[in-house]
Short mmCIF file of C-alpha atoms and ligand atoms in Angstrom, two decimals:
data_model
loop_
_atom_site.label_atom_id
_atom_site.label_comp_id
_atom_site.label_asym_id
_atom_site.label_seq_id
_atom_site.Cartn_x
_atom_site.Cartn_y
_atom_site.Cartn_z
CA MET M 109 0.00 0.00 0.00
CA SER M 110 1.40 3.39 -0.93
CA ALA M 111 1.24 6.22 1.59
CA PRO M 112 -1.14 9.12 0.91
CA ARG M 113 0.51 11.91 -1.11
CA VAL M 114 0.08 14.55 1.54
CA GLU M 115 2.01 12.54 4.10
CA LEU M 116 4.87 11.92 1.67
CA SER M 117 5.26 15.60 0.92
CA THR M 118 5.75 16.39 4.58
CA GLU M 119 8.60 13.89 4.76
CA VAL M 120 10.73 14.95 1.80
CA GLU M 121 12.73 18.14 1.73
CA PRO M 122 12.02 20.78 -0.93
CA ALA M 123 13.70 20.02 -4.27
CA ALA M 124 16.13 22.94 -4.05
CA ALA M 125 17.69 21.56 -0.87
CA THR M 126 18.21 18.12 -2.40
CA ALA M 127 20.01 19.28 -5.56
CA PRO M 128 22.24 16.36 -6.55
CA LYS M 129 25.82 16.41 -5.32
CA THR M 130 28.32 16.39 -8.15
CA VAL M 131 31.83 15.08 -8.70
CA PHE M 132 34.39 16.02 -11.34
CA ILE M 133 37.01 13.34 -12.04
CA LYS M 134 40.12 13.86 -14.16
CA THR M 135 42.25 10.84 -15.02
CA PHE M 136 45.98 10.87 -15.73
CA GLY M 137 48.23 7.91 -16.58
CA CYS M 138 47.52 4.36 -17.62
CA GLN M 139 44.42 2.26 -18.31
CA MET M 140 44.43 1.06 -14.72
CA ASN M 141 43.72 4.61 -13.64
CA VAL M 142 40.90 4.81 -16.21
CA TYR M 143 39.41 1.71 -14.63
CA ASP M 144 39.93 3.05 -11.09
CA SER M 145 38.23 6.33 -12.02
CA GLU M 146 35.18 4.42 -13.26
CA ARG M 147 35.07 2.52 -9.98
CA MET M 148 35.44 5.71 -7.94
CA ALA M 149 32.60 7.30 -9.93
CA GLU M 150 30.44 4.24 -9.15
CA ALA M 151 31.30 4.34 -5.45
CA LEU M 152 30.36 8.01 -5.34
CA ALA M 153 27.20 7.46 -7.44
CA ALA M 154 26.05 4.99 -4.77
CA ASP M 155 26.48 7.87 -2.32
CA GLY M 156 24.35 10.25 -4.42
CA TYR M 157 26.99 11.95 -6.57
CA ALA M 158 26.36 12.63 -10.25
CA GLN M 159 29.40 13.10 -12.48
CA THR M 160 29.91 16.53 -14.04
CA ALA M 161 32.28 17.69 -16.77
CA ALA M 162 32.22 21.25 -15.37
CA ILE M 163 34.82 21.54 -12.65
CA GLU M 164 33.40 24.88 -11.40
CA GLU M 165 30.12 23.12 -10.52
CA ALA M 166 31.63 20.17 -8.68
CA ASP M 167 31.20 19.63 -4.94
CA VAL M 168 33.99 17.04 -5.09
CA VAL M 169 37.00 17.24 -7.42
CA VAL M 170 39.10 14.09 -7.90
CA LEU M 171 42.43 14.09 -9.70
CA ASN M 172 43.40 10.47 -10.34
CA THR M 173 47.11 10.94 -10.82
CA CYS M 174 50.15 9.25 -12.39
CA HIS M 175 53.70 9.27 -11.04
CA ILE M 176 55.46 7.43 -13.87
CA ARG M 177 57.37 10.40 -15.30
CA GLU M 178 58.17 13.83 -13.90
CA ARG M 179 56.00 15.53 -16.46
CA ALA M 180 52.93 13.55 -15.36
CA VAL M 181 53.42 14.87 -11.82
CA ASP M 182 54.02 18.46 -13.00
CA LYS M 183 50.63 18.38 -14.75
CA VAL M 184 48.92 17.51 -11.46
CA TYR M 185 50.52 20.42 -9.61
CA SER M 186 49.66 22.85 -12.39
CA ASP M 187 46.02 21.65 -12.28
CA LEU M 188 46.03 22.06 -8.51
CA GLY M 189 46.92 25.74 -8.85
CA ARG M 190 43.80 26.29 -10.94
CA ILE M 191 41.65 24.16 -8.65
CA ARG M 192 42.75 26.16 -5.61
CA ASP M 193 41.41 29.32 -7.32
CA ILE M 194 38.13 27.60 -8.22
CA LYS M 195 37.74 26.37 -4.66
CA GLN M 196 38.25 29.91 -3.33
CA GLN M 197 35.74 31.39 -5.78
CA ARG M 198 33.15 28.75 -4.92
CA LEU M 199 33.67 29.33 -1.21
CA ALA M 200 33.04 33.05 -1.76
CA ASP M 201 29.70 31.95 -3.29
CA GLY M 202 28.96 29.83 -0.21
CA LYS M 203 29.76 26.49 -1.87
CA PRO M 204 32.46 24.27 -0.36
CA THR M 205 34.58 21.97 -2.56
CA THR M 206 36.33 18.78 -1.48
CA VAL M 207 39.60 18.38 -3.39
CA THR M 208 40.86 14.80 -3.63
CA ILE M 209 44.20 13.58 -4.95
CA ALA M 210 43.94 9.89 -5.83
CA GLY M 211 46.23 7.51 -7.71
CA CYS M 212 49.98 7.06 -7.85
CA VAL M 213 51.11 10.62 -6.97
CA ALA M 214 48.89 10.36 -3.90
CA GLN M 215 50.57 7.10 -2.94
CA ALA M 216 54.10 8.33 -3.66
CA GLU M 217 53.89 11.76 -2.06
CA GLY M 218 51.22 11.27 0.59
CA ALA M 219 51.13 14.06 3.17
CA GLU M 220 53.68 16.08 1.16
CA ILE M 221 50.94 17.09 -1.34
CA ALA M 222 48.63 18.26 1.44
CA ARG M 223 51.52 20.23 2.92
CA ARG M 224 52.41 21.86 -0.41
CA VAL M 225 48.83 22.61 -1.45
CA GLY M 226 46.57 23.58 1.43
CA ALA M 227 43.50 23.35 -0.83
CA VAL M 228 43.85 19.55 -0.91
CA ASP M 229 41.40 17.85 1.47
CA ILE M 230 41.99 14.16 0.77
CA VAL M 231 45.02 12.19 -0.43
CA VAL M 232 43.96 8.62 -1.22
CA GLY M 233 46.17 5.87 -2.65
CA PRO M 234 45.19 3.34 -5.35
CA GLN M 235 44.50 0.62 -2.77
CA SER M 236 42.21 2.74 -0.57
CA TYR M 237 39.82 4.52 -2.94
CA HIS M 238 36.88 2.29 -1.96
CA GLN M 239 36.88 4.41 1.24
CA LEU M 240 36.29 7.62 -0.73
CA PRO M 241 32.64 8.26 0.31
CA SER M 242 33.51 7.91 4.01
CA LEU M 243 36.70 9.98 3.60
CA ILE M 244 34.64 12.80 2.08
CA ALA M 245 32.27 12.70 5.04
CA ARG M 246 35.18 12.64 7.53
CA THR M 247 37.11 15.52 5.98
CA ARG M 248 34.23 17.89 6.81
CA THR M 249 35.03 17.54 10.50
CA GLU M 250 38.63 16.33 10.49
CA GLY M 251 40.23 18.54 7.81
CA GLN M 252 42.98 17.08 5.61
CA ILE M 253 43.03 13.27 5.48
CA ILE M 254 45.86 11.12 4.15
CA ALA M 255 44.78 7.54 3.27
CA THR M 256 47.82 5.87 1.74
CA ASP M 257 48.09 2.66 3.77
CA PHE M 258 47.65 -0.64 2.01
CA PRO M 259 44.53 -1.76 3.90
CA ASP M 260 43.84 -5.41 4.72
CA GLU M 261 40.39 -5.45 3.20
CA ASP M 262 39.90 -6.26 -0.50
CA LYS M 263 38.99 -2.98 -2.16
CA PHE M 264 37.30 -4.79 -5.05
CA ALA M 265 35.02 -6.68 -2.67
CA ALA M 266 34.23 -3.46 -0.79
CA LEU M 267 33.27 -1.45 -3.90
CA PRO M 268 29.65 -1.49 -5.15
CA VAL M 269 29.03 -4.24 -7.76
CA ARG M 270 29.32 -3.00 -11.32
CA LYS M 271 26.16 -2.31 -13.25
CA ARG M 272 27.63 -1.00 -16.48
CA ALA M 273 30.80 0.31 -18.10
CA ALA M 274 31.24 3.61 -19.92
CA ASN M 275 31.95 1.85 -23.20
CA THR M 276 31.07 -1.34 -25.08
CA ALA M 277 34.81 -2.13 -24.94
CA ALA M 278 35.61 -2.12 -21.22
CA TYR M 279 38.61 -2.50 -18.94
CA LEU M 280 38.70 -5.01 -16.13
CA THR M 281 41.59 -4.94 -13.66
CA VAL M 282 42.58 -8.50 -12.76
CA GLN M 283 46.03 -7.96 -11.30
CA GLU M 284 47.70 -5.09 -9.50
CA GLY M 285 51.13 -4.15 -8.29
CA CYS M 286 54.51 -5.36 -9.38
CA ASP M 287 57.42 -7.29 -7.88
CA LYS M 288 59.79 -6.78 -10.82
CA PHE M 289 61.51 -3.59 -9.64
CA CYS M 290 62.84 -2.33 -12.95
CA THR M 291 65.34 0.27 -11.80
CA PHE M 292 63.61 3.19 -13.56
CA CYS M 293 60.06 2.48 -12.41
CA VAL M 294 57.88 3.77 -9.55
CA VAL M 295 55.05 1.24 -9.96
CA PRO M 296 56.25 -1.28 -7.34
CA TYR M 297 56.25 1.59 -4.83
CA THR M 298 52.99 3.26 -5.85
CA ARG M 299 50.88 0.16 -6.45
CA GLY M 300 52.53 -2.19 -4.01
CA ALA M 301 53.26 -5.91 -4.25
CA GLU M 302 51.87 -8.06 -7.01
CA PHE M 303 48.33 -9.22 -6.30
CA SER M 304 45.82 -11.23 -8.38
CA ARG M 305 42.08 -10.92 -7.87
CA PRO M 306 40.11 -14.10 -7.16
CA VAL M 307 38.81 -15.73 -10.34
CA ALA M 308 35.15 -15.90 -9.21
CA GLN M 309 35.17 -12.16 -8.47
CA ILE M 310 36.53 -11.39 -11.94
CA LEU M 311 34.04 -13.70 -13.70
CA ASP M 312 31.17 -12.10 -11.78
CA GLU M 313 32.28 -8.61 -12.78
CA ALA M 314 32.76 -9.71 -16.40
CA ARG M 315 29.27 -11.25 -16.57
CA ARG M 316 27.70 -8.08 -15.18
CA LEU M 317 29.56 -5.93 -17.69
CA VAL M 318 28.58 -8.20 -20.58
CA ALA M 319 24.93 -8.21 -19.44
CA SER M 320 25.06 -4.39 -19.63
CA GLY M 321 26.24 -4.45 -23.26
CA VAL M 322 30.01 -4.88 -23.10
CA ARG M 323 31.34 -6.91 -26.04
CA GLU M 324 35.08 -6.56 -25.53
CA LEU M 325 37.12 -6.84 -22.36
CA THR M 326 40.70 -5.77 -21.86
CA LEU M 327 42.10 -7.42 -18.76
CA LEU M 328 44.42 -5.03 -16.96
CA GLY M 329 47.42 -5.42 -14.72
CA GLN M 330 50.80 -3.73 -14.38
CA ASN M 331 52.08 -7.23 -14.95
CA VAL M 332 48.98 -8.87 -16.29
CA ASN M 333 50.58 -12.05 -17.58
CA ALA M 334 51.96 -12.77 -14.09
CA PHE M 335 48.31 -13.26 -13.07
CA HIS M 336 47.85 -16.25 -10.80
CA GLY M 337 44.38 -16.06 -9.32
CA VAL M 338 42.68 -18.74 -7.29
CA ASP M 339 39.43 -20.34 -8.47
CA ALA M 340 36.43 -21.39 -6.36
CA ASN M 341 38.12 -24.74 -5.66
CA GLY M 342 41.31 -23.13 -4.42
CA ARG M 343 43.24 -24.06 -7.58
CA GLU M 344 45.67 -21.58 -9.09
CA VAL M 345 44.63 -20.23 -12.49
CA SER M 346 47.02 -18.63 -15.00
CA LEU M 347 46.08 -15.71 -17.23
CA ALA M 348 45.44 -18.21 -20.03
CA GLY M 349 43.10 -20.16 -17.73
CA LEU M 350 41.25 -16.97 -16.83
CA LEU M 351 40.92 -15.94 -20.48
CA LYS M 352 39.57 -19.41 -21.36
CA ALA M 353 36.92 -19.10 -18.63
CA LEU M 354 35.96 -15.63 -19.86
CA ALA M 355 35.74 -16.85 -23.46
CA LEU M 356 32.86 -19.11 -22.37
CA ILE M 357 30.63 -16.06 -21.74
CA PRO M 358 28.50 -16.16 -24.93
CA GLU M 359 27.96 -12.45 -25.66
CA LEU M 360 31.54 -11.53 -24.85
CA GLU M 361 33.13 -11.45 -28.28
CA ARG M 362 36.66 -10.10 -27.85
CA LEU M 363 39.42 -10.48 -25.31
CA ARG M 364 42.61 -8.49 -24.81
CA TYR M 365 45.07 -8.06 -21.96
CA THR M 366 47.74 -5.52 -21.06
CA THR M 367 50.55 -4.97 -19.98
CA SER M 368 52.64 -8.12 -20.33
CA HIS M 369 56.23 -8.61 -19.23
CA PRO M 370 58.37 -10.67 -21.65
CA ARG M 371 59.52 -12.93 -18.81
CA ASP M 372 55.96 -13.98 -17.92
CA MET M 373 54.84 -14.89 -21.45
CA ARG M 374 54.03 -18.55 -20.78
CA ASP M 375 53.37 -21.23 -23.40
CA ASP M 376 49.69 -21.69 -22.45
CA LEU M 377 49.11 -17.97 -23.08
CA ILE M 378 50.98 -17.96 -26.38
CA GLU M 379 49.06 -21.03 -27.56
CA LEU M 380 45.74 -19.42 -26.67
CA HIS M 381 46.44 -16.87 -29.42
CA ALA M 382 46.04 -19.73 -31.90
CA SER M 383 43.29 -21.81 -30.29
CA GLU M 384 40.83 -19.18 -28.99
CA PRO M 385 39.10 -17.10 -31.69
CA LYS M 386 37.98 -14.49 -29.15
CA MET M 387 41.59 -13.56 -28.45
CA MET M 388 42.47 -10.47 -30.47
CA PRO M 389 45.65 -10.87 -32.57
CA TYR M 390 47.44 -8.02 -30.87
CA LEU M 391 49.91 -8.01 -28.01
CA HIS M 392 51.50 -5.15 -26.08
CA LEU M 393 54.95 -6.38 -25.07
CA PRO M 394 57.36 -3.69 -23.83
CA PHE M 395 61.06 -4.25 -24.60
CA GLN M 396 62.32 -0.88 -23.24
CA ALA M 397 65.82 -0.99 -24.80
CA GLY M 398 67.82 -2.87 -27.42
CA SER M 399 71.16 -3.04 -25.61
CA ASP M 400 71.82 -5.93 -23.25
CA ARG M 401 73.96 -3.77 -21.01
CA ILE M 402 71.13 -1.26 -20.63
CA LEU M 403 68.55 -4.01 -20.16
CA ALA M 404 70.67 -5.43 -17.33
CA ALA M 405 71.04 -1.98 -15.75
CA MET M 406 67.25 -1.65 -16.01
CA ASN M 407 66.87 -4.99 -14.19
CA ARG M 408 64.59 -6.23 -16.96
CA LYS M 409 66.04 -9.75 -16.64
CA HIS M 410 65.86 -10.45 -20.37
CA THR M 411 68.23 -9.82 -23.25
CA ALA M 412 67.46 -8.49 -26.70
CA ALA M 413 67.93 -12.03 -28.07
CA ASP M 414 65.44 -13.40 -25.49
CA TYR M 415 62.90 -10.85 -26.66
CA LEU M 416 63.43 -11.65 -30.34
CA ALA M 417 63.16 -15.39 -29.65
CA LEU M 418 59.91 -14.79 -27.78
CA VAL M 419 58.51 -12.76 -30.68
CA ALA M 420 59.47 -15.57 -33.05
CA ARG M 421 57.65 -18.13 -30.86
CA ILE M 422 54.53 -15.97 -30.71
CA ARG M 423 54.55 -15.37 -34.47
CA ALA M 424 55.07 -19.07 -35.16
CA VAL M 425 51.87 -19.78 -33.22
CA ASN M 426 49.91 -16.95 -34.82
CA PRO M 427 51.56 -15.29 -37.84
CA ALA M 428 48.74 -12.71 -38.01
CA LEU M 429 49.48 -11.35 -34.54
CA ALA M 430 50.72 -7.75 -34.39
CA LEU M 431 52.85 -6.30 -31.63
CA SER M 432 53.09 -3.01 -29.82
CA THR M 433 55.69 -2.00 -27.29
CA ASP M 434 57.09 0.56 -24.83
CA ILE M 435 60.58 2.01 -25.24
CA ILE M 436 62.70 4.28 -23.05
CA VAL M 437 65.50 6.39 -24.57
CA GLY M 438 68.32 8.02 -22.64
CA PHE M 439 68.55 5.64 -19.69
CA PRO M 440 71.60 6.61 -17.55
CA GLY M 441 74.82 5.74 -19.36
CA GLU M 442 73.13 4.92 -22.71
CA SER M 443 75.73 5.46 -25.45
CA GLU M 444 74.94 6.36 -29.05
CA ALA M 445 75.70 2.76 -30.10
CA GLU M 446 73.41 1.42 -27.36
CA PHE M 447 70.64 3.72 -28.52
CA GLU M 448 71.14 2.46 -32.07
CA ALA M 449 70.61 -1.08 -30.76
CA THR M 450 67.10 0.10 -29.79
CA LEU M 451 66.54 1.35 -33.35
CA ASP M 452 67.75 -2.01 -34.66
CA MET M 453 65.21 -3.84 -32.48
CA VAL M 454 62.42 -1.70 -33.88
CA ARG M 455 63.52 -2.50 -37.44
CA MET M 456 63.76 -6.23 -36.68
CA VAL M 457 60.44 -6.68 -34.90
CA GLN M 458 58.33 -4.29 -37.02
CA PHE M 459 55.86 -3.10 -34.42
CA ALA M 460 52.36 -2.07 -35.42
CA GLN M 461 52.37 0.57 -32.70
CA ALA M 462 54.72 1.81 -29.96
CA TYR M 463 54.91 4.20 -27.04
CA SER M 464 58.29 5.85 -26.51
CA PHE M 465 59.53 7.97 -23.65
CA LYS M 466 62.54 9.98 -22.56
CA TYR M 467 63.99 8.48 -19.41
CA SER M 468 62.73 10.45 -16.41
CA ALA M 469 64.60 10.12 -13.11
CA ARG M 470 62.09 9.19 -10.42
CA PRO M 471 62.81 9.88 -6.77
CA GLY M 472 63.48 6.73 -4.78
CA THR M 473 64.24 4.49 -7.79
CA PRO M 474 67.76 3.03 -8.20
CA ALA M 475 68.30 4.49 -11.69
CA ALA M 476 67.75 8.03 -10.43
CA THR M 477 71.11 7.99 -8.64
CA MET M 478 73.07 6.04 -11.28
CA ASP M 479 76.08 7.66 -12.92
CA GLY M 480 75.78 8.88 -16.49
CA GLN M 481 72.49 10.79 -16.33
CA LEU M 482 72.14 12.20 -19.85
CA PRO M 483 71.45 15.82 -20.80
CA GLU M 484 67.87 16.59 -21.78
CA ALA M 485 68.99 17.60 -25.28
CA VAL M 486 70.51 14.15 -25.94
CA LYS M 487 67.33 12.42 -24.79
CA THR M 488 65.18 14.72 -26.90
CA GLU M 489 67.27 14.15 -30.02
CA ARG M 490 67.16 10.35 -29.56
CA LEU M 491 63.44 10.39 -28.94
CA HIS M 492 62.87 12.31 -32.18
CA ARG M 493 64.92 9.82 -34.17
CA LEU M 494 63.15 6.88 -32.58
CA GLN M 495 59.71 8.39 -33.09
CA ALA M 496 60.43 9.12 -36.76
CA LEU M 497 61.26 5.43 -37.25
CA LEU M 498 58.22 4.29 -35.25
CA ALA M 499 55.95 6.53 -37.33
CA GLU M 500 57.31 4.91 -40.50
CA GLU M 501 56.64 1.47 -39.03
CA SER M 502 53.09 2.19 -37.91
CA THR M 503 52.27 3.99 -41.16
CA ARG M 504 53.50 0.94 -43.08
CA PHE M 505 51.50 -1.43 -40.88
CA ASN M 506 48.34 0.65 -41.29
CA ALA M 507 48.84 1.05 -45.06
CA GLY M 508 49.11 -2.74 -45.29
CA CYS M 509 45.54 -2.94 -43.97
CA ILE M 510 44.04 -1.13 -46.98
CA GLY M 511 41.72 -3.42 -48.93
CA LYS M 512 41.35 -5.89 -46.04
CA ILE M 513 38.02 -6.60 -44.39
CA PHE M 514 38.19 -6.28 -40.60
CA PRO M 515 35.54 -7.02 -38.01
CA VAL M 516 35.13 -3.63 -36.32
CA LEU M 517 33.50 -3.11 -32.92
CA PHE M 518 31.78 0.27 -33.10
CA GLU M 519 32.19 2.25 -29.89
CA LYS M 520 31.23 5.92 -30.24
CA PRO M 521 30.25 8.78 -32.58
CA GLY M 522 32.98 10.07 -34.91
CA ARG M 523 33.89 13.68 -35.67
CA ARG M 524 31.19 14.10 -38.34
CA ALA M 525 27.46 13.40 -38.13
CA GLY M 526 26.66 9.94 -39.48
CA GLN M 527 30.12 8.63 -38.64
CA LEU M 528 31.16 6.19 -35.92
CA ILE M 529 34.54 5.17 -34.54
CA GLY M 530 35.28 1.54 -33.90
CA ARG M 531 38.26 -0.66 -33.23
CA SER M 532 39.90 -3.16 -35.53
CA PRO M 533 41.29 -6.42 -34.07
CA TYR M 534 44.65 -4.59 -34.06
CA LEU M 535 43.24 -1.82 -31.85
CA GLN M 536 43.38 0.73 -34.67
CA SER M 537 40.64 3.36 -34.62
CA VAL M 538 38.44 2.85 -37.66
CA TYR M 539 36.18 5.63 -38.96
CA ALA M 540 33.14 4.59 -41.01
CA ASP M 541 29.78 6.08 -42.06
CA VAL M 542 27.20 4.01 -40.25
CA SER M 543 24.11 4.71 -38.14
CA ALA M 544 24.46 5.26 -34.39
CA SER M 545 22.50 2.03 -33.83
CA ALA M 546 25.68 0.15 -34.74
CA ILE M 547 27.34 1.12 -31.43
CA GLY M 548 28.06 -2.14 -29.65
CA LEU M 549 27.97 -4.18 -32.87
CA ILE M 550 30.84 -5.88 -34.66
CA LEU M 551 30.47 -5.31 -38.42
CA PRO M 552 32.71 -6.21 -41.36
CA VAL M 553 34.46 -3.10 -42.67
CA GLN M 554 36.58 -2.85 -45.79
CA ILE M 555 39.55 -0.60 -45.08
CA SER M 556 39.83 2.19 -47.65
CA GLY M 557 42.34 4.59 -46.12
CA ALA M 558 45.13 4.66 -43.57
CA GLY M 559 47.04 7.28 -41.58
CA PRO M 560 49.70 6.87 -38.90
CA ASN M 561 47.08 6.61 -36.13
CA SER M 562 43.79 5.52 -37.67
CA LEU M 563 42.00 3.84 -40.55
CA ALA M 564 38.97 4.73 -42.65
CA GLY M 565 36.61 2.10 -44.00
CA VAL M 566 33.29 1.20 -45.55
CA VAL M 567 30.85 -1.13 -43.82
CA CYS M 568 30.27 -4.15 -46.06
CA ALA M 569 26.68 -4.73 -47.17
CA ALA M 570 25.03 -7.61 -45.29
N1 SAH C 831 54.30 -2.79 -16.36
C1 SAH C 831 54.61 -2.33 -17.62
C2 SAH C 831 54.79 -0.84 -17.78
C3 SAH C 831 54.30 0.11 -16.81
S1 SAH C 831 54.77 1.77 -17.00
C4 SAH C 831 55.85 -3.05 -18.11
O1 SAH C 831 56.49 -3.72 -17.39
O2 SAH C 831 56.20 -2.87 -19.23
C5 SAH C 831 54.53 2.10 -18.71
C6 SAH C 831 55.78 2.46 -19.42
O3 SAH C 831 56.29 3.69 -18.96
C7 SAH C 831 56.92 1.50 -19.25
O4 SAH C 831 56.80 0.40 -20.08
C8 SAH C 831 58.11 2.35 -19.59
O5 SAH C 831 58.40 2.30 -20.96
C9 SAH C 831 57.66 3.74 -19.22
N2 SAH C 831 58.36 4.22 -18.02
C10 SAH C 831 58.27 3.72 -16.78
N3 SAH C 831 59.09 4.40 -15.94
C11 SAH C 831 59.69 5.36 -16.69
C12 SAH C 831 60.63 6.40 -16.41
N4 SAH C 831 61.16 6.55 -15.20
N5 SAH C 831 61.02 7.20 -17.43
C13 SAH C 831 60.50 7.04 -18.67
N6 SAH C 831 59.61 6.10 -18.99
C14 SAH C 831 59.21 5.26 -18.01
FE1 SF4 C 832 57.50 -1.04 -13.73
FE2 SF4 C 832 59.07 -3.01 -14.51
FE3 SF4 C 832 56.99 -3.52 -12.95
FE4 SF4 C 832 56.60 -2.82 -15.47
S1 SF4 C 832 57.63 -4.67 -14.77
S2 SF4 C 832 55.50 -2.04 -13.69
S3 SF4 C 832 58.24 -1.37 -15.84
S4 SF4 C 832 58.78 -2.34 -12.40
FE1 F3S C 833 51.04 6.01 -13.80
FE2 F3S C 833 50.42 4.63 -11.67
FE3 F3S C 833 49.63 3.82 -14.05
S1 F3S C 833 52.33 5.66 -12.03
S2 F3S C 833 51.27 4.51 -15.36
S3 F3S C 833 49.00 5.65 -13.05
S4 F3S C 833 50.27 2.53 -12.38
#
């Protein structure tokens, strides 16, 4: 029985007083941060917060930050300057703002950020963001809060269950942290020790996402192929085992995973690229440098020859598989000849795509205090040469796609009306004229044009 209207109206507050609370979230860094931001938005939605794209209107501002290179951190501090002004202006209008620093800068710098920027209310690390709604409530009475411990509870279990993802191609974090300690890298310090989520928890999340319309999943982890989750029977499951279980979900059509370490590329995973049609023929496999001396100084624990042999094994299993990679130039002590060994690797492997970076000394990492730190100008010059070669390689790969018919998963509207953007199996953006109702569908597209970063195509008639 419903209550009489008049009684109800005495119980609820007037609409103006219950205007929805809003949160603005900006994401820096890797896909894992993109995933974390979605989960933070969901946790806050369960607490009554709607997301806004207008920072000036937000009651809560979250910067989900990245610590990987100095420049990533500089961007956060420059944003914070602007946010401090917005917070002041809003306060003058009688509207408080809760400023939250989440992610890897939060973990690495902790209380230091709150000390440097008084406008910051909450500093919350990547393992504690499930506490965000309660931290926001607490900061109103307690002032600045630093939550950078690695708590005992499982954040994934504590977060609200997922109802949908932002896109038909979604991310799903299955593994976090890293025990590899490459000498240049902050991740083992910001994300903590390697940890795999339980298999049942992952399958449950995947099924919910697929039920909401997701057709492609990219499993995420800083070291995703080191995944070793435990199934409901207490048995250990490799990444290949997890992918096989996910492939059984009928409406889930495509599977990817990133980022893999060359040393954890096991045979069962390589073989899955031949036996499982849902596995996309594309693998992100960072090699970082072509010189064995530099690789050893980086503590990568593989040589250039190991990497090439691995690529050969993968290509023998699936010749159609394309590779992408990460490369660092200007590691301490890198000579011109050692840099050229990196160029040689690029020529030998022929990557479809690559991300390349100037070495950035990170506080607290072993490489930051090594001898032979190179001048910025040397790093810049090497990066330009490398990127010119990489652009040639990716342009050639993309041009080789012209005339082929690719299954394309359409994800979102393109730049022009009547156009959508989708993804090829090789993760290329594909632009095609097709009605908006195709979002979420995989359609055959004949590739008609190619640039360094995207393809154009025509949807084939049914
Ligand atoms: N776990 C992944 C990479 C994580 S970080 C792996 O093992 O490959 C993403 C990329 O950033 C790295 O692959 C590396 O190329 C780059 N990177 C990490 N630390 C860096 C630093 N200090 N300077 C420049 N690039 C860095
Ligand atoms: Fe960083 Fe190396 Fe771990 Fe990758 S494997 S996250 S580069 S320490
Ligand atoms: Fe950056 Fe942290 Fe990802 S340092 S690359 S956001 S794991």
